[in-house]
């Protein structure tokens, strides 16, 4: 273990000692073990660790901005990422409404000396799409996953907007198209097919429907899955207020089927199952 990780381990143990997660006192002598940085993430750092508290071992994840980063990157602003404390607050609210998510243990404060981020539980399951779609041990899960995704999205879309933290964008379709146009322009408008698509969408905007919380990145790759199906929904940084049909359409994009084009929902399921799961929760489906 390097001096840097040793210092960070001590800082994490001190920070966690101040947490009120589970509404139980942290036992004296609780410590952090096995700290390691995970690969992936263009804008964020992800660290895994075990929190040893008494006879209990709690697997945790630290999600934070790299130290020295004052705020979101230019790319994150274009994409529309929310800040990490807001993301943590949304996850907590989703959990209180029955959505399967990791538990937020602690939102970092300046006195913790660890930067901008939060600590959450490390849940069981697989998130790599190619394993979810190919491994025989997930065969039963694949059969029920589209229905479970529909159920979960209905729960997300039923979260009262008034209960959400301030600062979430209310993103209407014309604003979203302007955002996407700005992103395309920032890359020198190098893709004519994307410009044609944006023009097509702008000419055919539907009327505004319901306004709900939208996950914004609900897809294969941001879902933790075990042999029974959906375990937890990850990566809430693109959350906003919008049309709930956005989430239902997004998971059906060809890019998120990972070659399994015969299964339109995430490469594992059918439209009918997704919508049936959605309707089972709130009685309606687009």
Short mmCIF file of N, CA, C and O in Angstrom, two decimals, residues 115-183:
data_model
loop_
_atom_site.label_atom_id
_atom_site.label_comp_id
_atom_site.label_asym_id
_atom_site.label_seq_id
_atom_site.Cartn_x
_atom_site.Cartn_y
_atom_site.Cartn_z
N UNK A 115 -12.12 15.56 -0.74
CA UNK A 115 -12.64 16.14 -1.98
C UNK A 115 -14.15 16.10 -2.05
O UNK A 115 -14.85 15.98 -1.04
N UNK A 116 -14.64 16.15 -3.27
CA UNK A 116 -16.07 16.26 -3.56
C UNK A 116 -16.60 14.89 -3.98
O UNK A 116 -16.20 14.35 -5.01
N UNK A 117 -17.49 14.31 -3.16
CA UNK A 117 -18.02 13.00 -3.53
C UNK A 117 -18.90 12.42 -2.45
O UNK A 117 -19.32 13.12 -1.52
N UNK A 118 -19.16 11.14 -2.55
CA UNK A 118 -19.95 10.46 -1.53
C UNK A 118 -19.55 8.99 -1.49
O UNK A 118 -18.93 8.45 -2.41
N UNK A 119 -19.92 8.34 -0.37
CA UNK A 119 -19.64 6.93 -0.16
C UNK A 119 -20.96 6.18 -0.15
O UNK A 119 -21.93 6.61 0.49
N UNK A 120 -21.01 5.05 -0.85
CA UNK A 120 -22.23 4.25 -0.93
C UNK A 120 -21.89 2.77 -0.74
O UNK A 120 -20.73 2.37 -0.83
N UNK A 121 -22.92 1.99 -0.50
CA UNK A 121 -22.71 0.56 -0.36
C UNK A 121 -22.31 -0.06 -1.69
O UNK A 121 -22.75 0.38 -2.76
N UNK A 122 -21.46 -1.08 -1.62
CA UNK A 122 -21.05 -1.82 -2.81
C UNK A 122 -21.94 -3.07 -2.91
O UNK A 122 -21.82 -4.00 -2.12
N UNK A 123 -22.84 -3.04 -3.87
CA UNK A 123 -23.84 -4.09 -3.99
C UNK A 123 -23.30 -5.27 -4.80
O UNK A 123 -22.38 -5.14 -5.59
N UNK A 124 -23.93 -6.41 -4.59
CA UNK A 124 -23.56 -7.61 -5.34
C UNK A 124 -24.01 -7.43 -6.80
O UNK A 124 -24.84 -6.59 -7.11
N UNK A 125 -23.48 -8.28 -7.67
CA UNK A 125 -24.00 -8.31 -9.03
C UNK A 125 -22.97 -7.94 -10.08
O UNK A 125 -21.85 -7.54 -9.78
N UNK A 126 -23.39 -8.07 -11.32
CA UNK A 126 -22.57 -7.84 -12.51
C UNK A 126 -23.14 -6.64 -13.27
O UNK A 126 -24.35 -6.52 -13.43
N UNK A 127 -22.24 -5.76 -13.74
CA UNK A 127 -22.69 -4.62 -14.54
C UNK A 127 -22.17 -4.66 -15.98
O UNK A 127 -22.62 -3.86 -16.81
N UNK A 128 -21.22 -5.56 -16.28
CA UNK A 128 -20.66 -5.60 -17.63
C UNK A 128 -21.67 -6.21 -18.60
O UNK A 128 -22.05 -7.38 -18.45
N UNK A 129 -22.12 -5.45 -19.60
CA UNK A 129 -23.18 -5.94 -20.48
C UNK A 129 -22.86 -7.26 -21.17
O UNK A 129 -23.74 -8.12 -21.29
N UNK A 130 -21.63 -7.44 -21.64
CA UNK A 130 -21.32 -8.66 -22.39
C UNK A 130 -21.42 -9.90 -21.50
O UNK A 130 -21.81 -10.97 -21.97
N UNK A 131 -21.11 -9.76 -20.23
CA UNK A 131 -21.27 -10.88 -19.32
C UNK A 131 -22.75 -11.14 -19.04
O UNK A 131 -23.20 -12.29 -18.99
N UNK A 132 -23.49 -10.07 -18.82
CA UNK A 132 -24.93 -10.22 -18.55
C UNK A 132 -25.63 -10.90 -19.73
O UNK A 132 -26.51 -11.74 -19.55
N UNK A 133 -25.20 -10.56 -20.95
CA UNK A 133 -25.88 -11.07 -22.14
C UNK A 133 -25.39 -12.46 -22.56
O UNK A 133 -26.11 -13.16 -23.27
N UNK A 134 -24.19 -12.84 -22.13
CA UNK A 134 -23.61 -14.09 -22.64
C UNK A 134 -23.46 -15.19 -21.62
O UNK A 134 -23.50 -16.37 -21.97
N UNK A 135 -23.30 -14.84 -20.35
CA UNK A 135 -23.01 -15.85 -19.33
C UNK A 135 -24.27 -16.67 -19.04
O UNK A 135 -25.34 -16.14 -18.77
N UNK A 136 -24.10 -18.00 -19.05
CA UNK A 136 -25.23 -18.90 -18.84
C UNK A 136 -25.86 -18.71 -17.46
O UNK A 136 -27.05 -18.97 -17.28
N UNK A 137 -25.08 -18.25 -16.49
CA UNK A 137 -25.65 -18.12 -15.14
C UNK A 137 -26.67 -17.00 -15.04
O UNK A 137 -27.44 -16.94 -14.08
N UNK A 138 -26.70 -16.10 -16.06
CA UNK A 138 -27.69 -15.03 -16.07
C UNK A 138 -28.87 -15.33 -17.01
O UNK A 138 -29.66 -14.44 -17.32
N UNK A 139 -28.97 -16.56 -17.46
CA UNK A 139 -30.03 -16.92 -18.41
C UNK A 139 -31.42 -16.65 -17.84
O UNK A 139 -32.29 -16.07 -18.51
N UNK A 140 -31.67 -17.07 -16.60
CA UNK A 140 -32.97 -16.82 -15.98
C UNK A 140 -33.19 -15.33 -15.75
O UNK A 140 -34.30 -14.83 -15.91
N UNK A 141 -32.15 -14.64 -15.36
CA UNK A 141 -32.25 -13.19 -15.14
C UNK A 141 -32.65 -12.47 -16.42
O UNK A 141 -33.47 -11.55 -16.38
N UNK A 142 -32.06 -12.89 -17.54
CA UNK A 142 -32.38 -12.22 -18.81
C UNK A 142 -33.86 -12.36 -19.16
O UNK A 142 -34.45 -11.47 -19.79
N UNK A 143 -34.47 -13.47 -18.75
CA UNK A 143 -35.88 -13.70 -19.06
C UNK A 143 -36.79 -12.69 -18.34
O UNK A 143 -37.86 -12.37 -18.83
N UNK A 144 -36.38 -12.24 -17.16
CA UNK A 144 -37.25 -11.37 -16.36
C UNK A 144 -36.76 -9.93 -16.29
O UNK A 144 -37.44 -9.07 -15.74
N UNK A 145 -35.59 -9.65 -16.88
CA UNK A 145 -34.95 -8.35 -16.68
C UNK A 145 -35.72 -7.19 -17.32
O UNK A 145 -35.82 -6.11 -16.73
N UNK A 146 -36.27 -7.38 -18.50
CA UNK A 146 -37.00 -6.29 -19.16
C UNK A 146 -38.22 -5.89 -18.32
O UNK A 146 -38.51 -4.70 -18.15
N UNK A 147 -38.94 -6.88 -17.80
CA UNK A 147 -40.10 -6.60 -16.95
C UNK A 147 -39.66 -5.85 -15.69
O UNK A 147 -40.30 -4.85 -15.29
N UNK A 148 -38.56 -6.28 -15.08
CA UNK A 148 -38.06 -5.62 -13.88
C UNK A 148 -37.61 -4.19 -14.17
O UNK A 148 -37.80 -3.29 -13.35
N UNK A 149 -37.02 -3.97 -15.35
CA UNK A 149 -36.64 -2.61 -15.74
C UNK A 149 -37.88 -1.72 -15.86
O UNK A 149 -37.86 -0.55 -15.45
N UNK A 150 -38.96 -2.26 -16.43
CA UNK A 150 -40.20 -1.50 -16.52
C UNK A 150 -40.73 -1.14 -15.15
O UNK A 150 -41.14 0.00 -14.90
N UNK A 151 -40.74 -2.11 -14.23
CA UNK A 151 -41.19 -1.84 -12.86
C UNK A 151 -40.35 -0.74 -12.22
O UNK A 151 -40.88 0.18 -11.58
N UNK A 152 -39.04 -0.84 -12.38
CA UNK A 152 -38.14 0.10 -11.74
C UNK A 152 -38.31 1.50 -12.32
O UNK A 152 -38.32 2.50 -11.57
N UNK A 153 -38.44 1.60 -13.63
CA UNK A 153 -38.65 2.92 -14.23
C UNK A 153 -39.96 3.54 -13.77
O UNK A 153 -40.03 4.75 -13.52
N UNK A 154 -41.00 2.74 -13.62
CA UNK A 154 -42.27 3.27 -13.13
C UNK A 154 -42.12 3.83 -11.72
O UNK A 154 -42.69 4.88 -11.38
N UNK A 155 -41.32 3.16 -10.89
CA UNK A 155 -41.08 3.66 -9.53
C UNK A 155 -40.29 4.97 -9.56
O UNK A 155 -40.57 5.90 -8.80
N UNK A 156 -39.29 5.04 -10.43
CA UNK A 156 -38.51 6.27 -10.56
C UNK A 156 -39.41 7.42 -10.99
O UNK A 156 -39.36 8.53 -10.45
N UNK A 157 -40.26 7.16 -11.97
CA UNK A 157 -41.11 8.22 -12.51
C UNK A 157 -42.24 8.61 -11.56
O UNK A 157 -42.87 9.65 -11.75
N UNK A 158 -42.48 7.80 -10.54
CA UNK A 158 -43.52 8.11 -9.55
C UNK A 158 -42.98 8.90 -8.36
O UNK A 158 -43.76 9.33 -7.50
N UNK A 159 -41.67 9.11 -8.28
CA UNK A 159 -41.09 9.88 -7.17
C UNK A 159 -41.63 11.31 -7.23
O UNK A 159 -41.55 11.96 -8.28
N UNK A 160 -42.21 11.82 -6.16
CA UNK A 160 -42.78 13.18 -6.19
C UNK A 160 -41.71 14.22 -6.55
O UNK A 160 -40.65 14.27 -5.91
N UNK A 161 -41.98 15.02 -7.54
CA UNK A 161 -41.02 16.04 -7.96
C UNK A 161 -40.74 17.01 -6.81
O UNK A 161 -39.60 17.47 -6.64
N UNK A 162 -41.75 17.30 -6.01
CA UNK A 162 -41.57 18.23 -4.90
C UNK A 162 -40.60 17.71 -3.85
O UNK A 162 -40.04 18.49 -3.06
N UNK A 163 -40.38 16.39 -3.81
CA UNK A 163 -39.49 15.78 -2.82
C UNK A 163 -38.03 15.75 -3.29
O UNK A 163 -37.15 15.37 -2.51
N UNK A 164 -37.78 16.15 -4.52
CA UNK A 164 -36.43 16.07 -5.08
C UNK A 164 -35.59 17.26 -4.63
O UNK A 164 -36.12 18.32 -4.33
N UNK A 165 -34.26 17.10 -4.61
CA UNK A 165 -33.40 18.21 -4.21
C UNK A 165 -33.46 19.34 -5.22
O UNK A 165 -33.73 19.11 -6.40
N UNK A 166 -33.25 20.58 -4.78
CA UNK A 166 -33.23 21.70 -5.72
C UNK A 166 -32.05 21.58 -6.68
O UNK A 166 -31.05 20.91 -6.38
N UNK A 167 -32.17 22.22 -7.81
CA UNK A 167 -31.07 22.26 -8.75
C UNK A 167 -31.17 21.31 -9.92
O UNK A 167 -30.35 21.39 -10.85
N UNK A 168 -32.15 20.39 -9.90
CA UNK A 168 -32.32 19.52 -11.06
C UNK A 168 -32.89 20.32 -12.23
O UNK A 168 -33.82 21.10 -12.07
N UNK A 169 -32.36 20.08 -13.41
CA UNK A 169 -32.85 20.78 -14.59
C UNK A 169 -34.20 20.23 -15.01
O UNK A 169 -34.43 19.02 -14.95
N UNK A 170 -35.07 21.11 -15.43
CA UNK A 170 -36.31 20.70 -16.09
C UNK A 170 -36.05 20.82 -17.58
O UNK A 170 -36.06 21.90 -18.15
N UNK A 171 -35.76 19.69 -18.20
CA UNK A 171 -35.24 19.68 -19.57
C UNK A 171 -36.35 19.33 -20.54
O UNK A 171 -36.77 18.18 -20.64
N UNK A 172 -36.84 20.33 -21.24
CA UNK A 172 -37.86 20.11 -22.27
C UNK A 172 -37.18 19.75 -23.58
O UNK A 172 -35.99 19.97 -23.77
N UNK A 173 -37.96 19.20 -24.50
CA UNK A 173 -37.35 18.61 -25.68
C UNK A 173 -36.62 19.65 -26.53
O UNK A 173 -35.52 19.39 -27.03
N UNK A 174 -37.20 20.87 -26.66
CA UNK A 174 -36.50 21.87 -27.47
C UNK A 174 -35.18 22.27 -26.81
O UNK A 174 -34.17 22.47 -27.49
N UNK A 175 -35.16 22.33 -25.47
CA UNK A 175 -33.92 22.62 -24.76
C UNK A 175 -32.91 21.49 -24.94
O UNK A 175 -31.71 21.73 -25.09
N UNK A 176 -33.40 20.26 -24.90
CA UNK A 176 -32.50 19.12 -25.06
C UNK A 176 -31.91 19.09 -26.45
O UNK A 176 -30.72 18.79 -26.64
N UNK A 177 -32.72 19.41 -27.46
CA UNK A 177 -32.20 19.45 -28.82
C UNK A 177 -31.16 20.56 -28.98
O UNK A 177 -30.16 20.39 -29.68
N UNK A 178 -31.40 21.70 -28.32
CA UNK A 178 -30.39 22.77 -28.34
C UNK A 178 -29.09 22.30 -27.69
O UNK A 178 -27.99 22.60 -28.17
N UNK A 179 -29.22 21.56 -26.58
CA UNK A 179 -28.03 21.03 -25.88
C UNK A 179 -27.26 20.07 -26.78
O UNK A 179 -26.03 20.12 -26.89
N UNK A 180 -28.00 19.18 -27.46
CA UNK A 180 -27.35 18.22 -28.35
C UNK A 180 -26.71 18.91 -29.55
O UNK A 180 -25.64 18.50 -30.01
N UNK A 181 -27.37 19.97 -30.04
CA UNK A 181 -26.79 20.72 -31.14
C UNK A 181 -25.48 21.38 -30.72
O UNK A 181 -24.49 21.37 -31.47
N UNK A 182 -25.46 21.95 -29.49
CA UNK A 182 -24.24 22.57 -28.99
C UNK A 182 -23.13 21.53 -28.85
O UNK A 182 -21.96 21.80 -29.14
N UNK A 183 -23.49 20.32 -28.40
CA UNK A 183 -22.49 19.26 -28.27
C UNK A 183 -21.93 18.88 -29.65
O UNK A 183 -20.72 18.74 -29.83
#
